[in-house]
Coordinates of C-alpha atoms in Angstrom, one line a residue:
M1 CA 1.0 3.9 -22.4
K2 CA -1.8 1.2 -21.0
Y3 CA -2.8 1.6 -16.8
L4 CA -4.3 -0.9 -15.3
V5 CA -6.4 0.7 -12.5
F6 CA -6.9 -1.8 -9.5
N7 CA -9.2 0.0 -7.5
P8 CA -9.7 -0.5 -3.5
T9 CA -12.6 -3.0 -4.5
V10 CA -14.0 -3.8 -8.0
N11 CA -16.9 -1.8 -6.9
S12 CA -15.2 1.2 -5.7
V13 CA -13.4 4.1 -7.5
F14 CA -10.2 5.0 -7.0
P15 CA -8.9 7.3 -3.8
C16 CA -8.0 10.4 -5.7
P17 CA -9.2 10.7 -9.2
S18 CA -7.1 13.9 -10.0
F19 CA -4.0 11.9 -9.6
L20 CA -4.9 10.0 -12.7
E21 CA -5.1 12.6 -14.5
R22 CA -2.0 14.0 -14.1
L23 CA -0.2 10.6 -15.8
P24 CA 1.8 11.4 -19.0
G25 CA -0.1 10.8 -22.3
P26 CA -1.2 9.5 -24.6
K27 CA -2.6 7.4 -21.9
E28 CA -5.5 4.4 -21.8
I29 CA -6.7 3.9 -18.3
I30 CA -8.9 0.8 -17.6
H31 CA -10.3 0.6 -14.2
V32 CA -10.1 -3.3 -13.6
D33 CA -14.1 -4.6 -13.2
A34 CA -15.3 -7.9 -12.7
E35 CA -15.2 -8.4 -16.3
V36 CA -11.8 -7.4 -16.5
L37 CA -10.3 -9.2 -13.8
A38 CA -11.5 -12.6 -15.0
S39 CA -9.7 -11.8 -19.3
L40 CA -6.4 -10.5 -17.5
S41 CA -4.8 -13.8 -18.7
T42 CA -5.8 -12.6 -22.0
L43 CA -3.7 -9.2 -21.7
N44 CA -0.2 -9.0 -22.3
A45 CA 1.3 -7.5 -19.3
A46 CA 4.4 -6.3 -20.4
D47 CA 1.9 -3.3 -22.2
Y48 CA 0.7 -2.4 -19.2
T49 CA 1.7 -0.1 -16.0
V50 CA -0.7 -1.1 -12.6
I51 CA -2.2 1.4 -10.4
A52 CA -2.8 -0.3 -6.9
A53 CA -5.2 1.3 -4.6
S54 CA -5.3 -1.4 -1.9
P55 CA -2.7 -3.9 -0.7
Y56 CA -5.0 -7.1 -0.8
W57 CA -4.3 -6.8 -4.7
I58 CA -0.6 -7.9 -4.4
Q59 CA -0.9 -11.8 -5.6
T60 CA -3.2 -10.9 -8.5
V61 CA -1.0 -7.9 -9.4
L62 CA 2.5 -9.6 -8.8
A63 CA 1.3 -13.1 -10.8
F64 CA 0.2 -10.6 -13.7
Q65 CA 3.5 -9.2 -14.0
P66 CA 3.3 -5.9 -15.5
A67 CA 5.9 -3.4 -17.1
A68 CA 5.3 -1.4 -13.6
I69 CA 3.7 -1.2 -10.7
F70 CA 2.8 1.8 -8.9
Y71 CA 1.0 1.6 -5.0
W72 CA -1.4 4.1 -3.9
M73 CA -0.7 4.1 -0.3
E74 CA -3.2 4.5 2.2
K75 CA -4.3 4.0 6.0
C76 CA -5.9 0.9 7.1
P77 CA -9.7 1.4 7.0
D78 CA -12.0 0.7 9.9
G79 CA -12.7 -3.0 10.5
E80 CA -9.8 -4.3 8.7
D81 CA -6.8 -6.1 10.0
T82 CA -4.3 -3.7 10.4
T83 CA -1.4 -5.6 10.9
L84 CA -2.1 -7.7 7.9
W85 CA -3.2 -4.5 6.0
N86 CA 0.1 -3.1 6.8
Q87 CA 2.0 -6.5 6.2
Y88 CA 0.6 -6.7 2.8
A89 CA 1.1 -2.5 2.2
G90 CA 4.8 -3.2 2.9
L91 CA 5.3 -5.6 0.4
F92 CA 3.3 -4.2 -2.0
A93 CA 5.3 -1.1 -1.9
A94 CA 8.9 -3.2 -2.2
H95 CA 7.7 -4.7 -5.4
S96 CA 6.3 -1.3 -6.9
R97 CA 8.5 1.4 -8.7
L98 CA 6.5 4.3 -7.2
V99 CA 4.8 4.7 -4.1
F100 CA 2.3 7.7 -4.1
T101 CA 0.1 8.9 -1.2
D102 CA -1.6 11.8 -0.2
S103 CA -0.9 11.5 3.7
E104 CA 2.2 13.2 4.9
Q105 CA 2.7 11.2 8.0
M106 CA 2.2 8.1 5.6
Y107 CA 5.2 10.0 2.9
L108 CA 7.3 10.6 5.4
E109 CA 7.4 7.5 7.1
Q110 CA 7.9 5.8 3.9
C111 CA 10.6 7.9 2.6
L112 CA 12.5 6.7 5.7
L113 CA 12.3 2.8 4.3
R114 CA 12.5 3.1 0.6
D115 CA 13.3 5.4 -2.5
A116 CA 10.4 6.5 -5.3
V117 CA 8.0 8.0 -2.5
F118 CA 6.0 10.7 -3.6
W119 CA 3.2 13.1 -1.9
V120 CA 0.2 14.2 -3.3
D121 CA -1.9 17.0 -2.3
S122 CA -5.4 16.1 -2.9
F123 CA -6.9 18.7 -0.6
P124 CA -8.5 22.0 -1.3
A125 CA -6.3 24.9 -0.8
A126 CA -7.3 27.4 1.8
G127 CA -5.9 30.3 0.0
P128 CA -3.4 31.6 -2.8
E129 CA -0.4 30.6 -1.4
E130 CA -1.6 27.0 -0.8
M131 CA -2.9 27.2 -4.6
K132 CA 0.5 27.9 -5.6
L133 CA 1.9 25.4 -3.2
R134 CA -0.4 22.9 -4.8
L135 CA 0.4 23.8 -8.8
E136 CA 4.2 23.1 -7.7
N137 CA 3.4 19.7 -6.4
E138 CA 1.3 19.2 -9.4
Q139 CA 4.5 19.7 -11.6
L140 CA 6.3 18.0 -10.1
L141 CA 4.3 14.8 -9.9
E142 CA 4.3 15.5 -13.8
R143 CA 7.4 15.3 -14.0
M144 CA 8.4 12.3 -12.1
L145 CA 5.8 10.4 -14.6
A146 CA 7.3 11.5 -17.3
A147 CA 10.7 10.5 -15.8
Q148 CA 9.6 7.2 -14.8
E149 CA 8.2 6.6 -18.5
Q150 CA 11.5 7.5 -19.8
E151 CA 13.2 5.0 -17.3
E152 CA 15.2 8.1 -16.0
T153 CA 16.3 8.4 -12.2
L154 CA 13.6 9.7 -10.1
E155 CA 15.9 11.1 -7.6
P156 CA 15.9 15.1 -8.4
W157 CA 12.1 14.7 -8.7
T158 CA 12.4 13.1 -4.6
I159 CA 14.7 15.8 -3.8
R160 CA 12.8 18.8 -5.3
Q161 CA 9.6 17.6 -3.5
W162 CA 11.5 17.6 0.1
E163 CA 12.9 21.0 -0.9
S164 CA 9.2 22.3 -1.4
R165 CA 8.4 20.9 1.7
E166 CA 10.9 22.1 3.8
R167 CA 10.6 25.9 2.6
Y168 CA 7.0 25.4 3.2
Y169 CA 7.6 24.2 7.2
T170 CA 10.1 26.6 7.5
D171 CA 7.7 29.4 5.6
L172 CA 5.2 28.4 8.4
S173 CA 7.5 28.1 11.6
S174 CA 8.3 31.9 10.7
K175 CA 4.9 33.1 10.8
L176 CA 4.2 31.2 13.9
G177 CA 7.0 31.2 16.1
P178 CA 8.0 28.1 18.2
H179 CA 5.7 25.5 17.1
E180 CA 6.8 22.1 17.8
T181 CA 4.7 20.1 14.6
A182 CA 5.8 22.9 11.7
S183 CA 9.8 22.8 13.5
Y184 CA 9.7 18.8 13.5
L185 CA 8.3 18.7 9.8
A186 CA 10.8 21.2 8.7
A187 CA 13.6 19.5 10.1
S188 CA 12.7 16.4 9.1
Y189 CA 13.0 17.4 5.5
R190 CA 16.2 18.9 6.7
Y191 CA 17.1 15.3 7.5
F192 CA 16.2 13.9 4.3
L193 CA 18.3 16.6 2.3
K194 CA 21.2 15.7 4.3
S195 CA 21.4 19.4 5.8
P196 CA 24.4 20.1 8.2
E197 CA 21.7 21.6 10.6
A198 CA 19.1 19.1 10.6
L199 CA 20.5 17.1 13.8
E200 CA 20.4 20.3 15.8
A201 CA 16.8 21.4 14.2
L202 CA 15.4 17.6 15.0
T203 CA 16.5 17.9 18.6
V204 CA 15.3 21.1 19.3
S205 CA 12.0 20.1 17.8
F206 CA 11.8 16.6 19.5
E207 CA 12.0 18.5 23.0
Q208 CA 9.5 21.2 22.1
M209 CA 7.4 17.9 21.4
L210 CA 8.6 16.7 24.8
L211 CA 7.7 20.6 26.6
K212 CA 4.7 21.4 25.1
A213 CA 2.5 18.1 23.8
P214 CA 4.5 14.9 24.9
S215 CA 1.0 12.8 23.9
C216 CA 1.3 13.9 20.5
L217 CA 5.0 12.6 20.4
S218 CA 4.5 10.0 17.5
P219 CA 6.0 6.7 16.8
L220 CA 7.3 8.2 13.6
A221 CA 9.0 11.7 15.3
C222 CA 10.9 9.3 17.1
A223 CA 12.0 7.2 14.3
V224 CA 13.3 10.1 12.4
F225 CA 15.0 12.0 15.5
L226 CA 16.7 8.0 16.5
C227 CA 17.9 7.9 12.0
A228 CA 19.4 11.0 12.3
G229 CA 21.4 10.2 15.6
A230 CA 20.2 12.7 17.7
P231 CA 21.9 12.3 21.0
A232 CA 19.3 12.5 24.3
R233 CA 19.4 15.6 26.2
S234 CA 18.0 16.6 29.4
I235 CA 15.2 19.0 29.5
G236 CA 14.8 21.4 32.7

């Protein structure tokens, strides 16, 4: 498989090099610099999967018409127009076969909007348990990428990741005791998994946020709560 990697700019590097290492082999990875960019029209687009790490490459990538598009989604950098960045990011994600991000908040947001989204754990593991979770996540990533290459359904691997994250936050909640953030994240993954317990869990976690940390109540938390159809309850 041949991959064309569009880094944030032609003079920058890919935000998560370890992700590129997980691409199924044998593989040829070409980072798009000024020379490659100038010669795109000479390449057979059907031979390539594009991996783009900036929404501003959307016109170039869509005009190239590759076999598949992977979009690496990141938050808007400082100094950029946030509205424009998010608009282009949404369009790029909509045209992509797979969307990847190492931001769990962005991952949850995208899971509300589309299928085939994967969270990549790119941060250093703090201990044995975190390392175990990292290895599990890397294995899921490799299997999802292999399934994509074989044009198989990606839903089983999406569900496996939700299950893994739900277990992690449920275990964390049991260790920390009542904790609004851990409870909310565990409940969010239960909602994605269509668990019958999700609605009640989301309601409880939402109320915990309102009582303990109302300033931290994010639009994402509200969106998940509303999507789940949780009824409003008085808090006294």
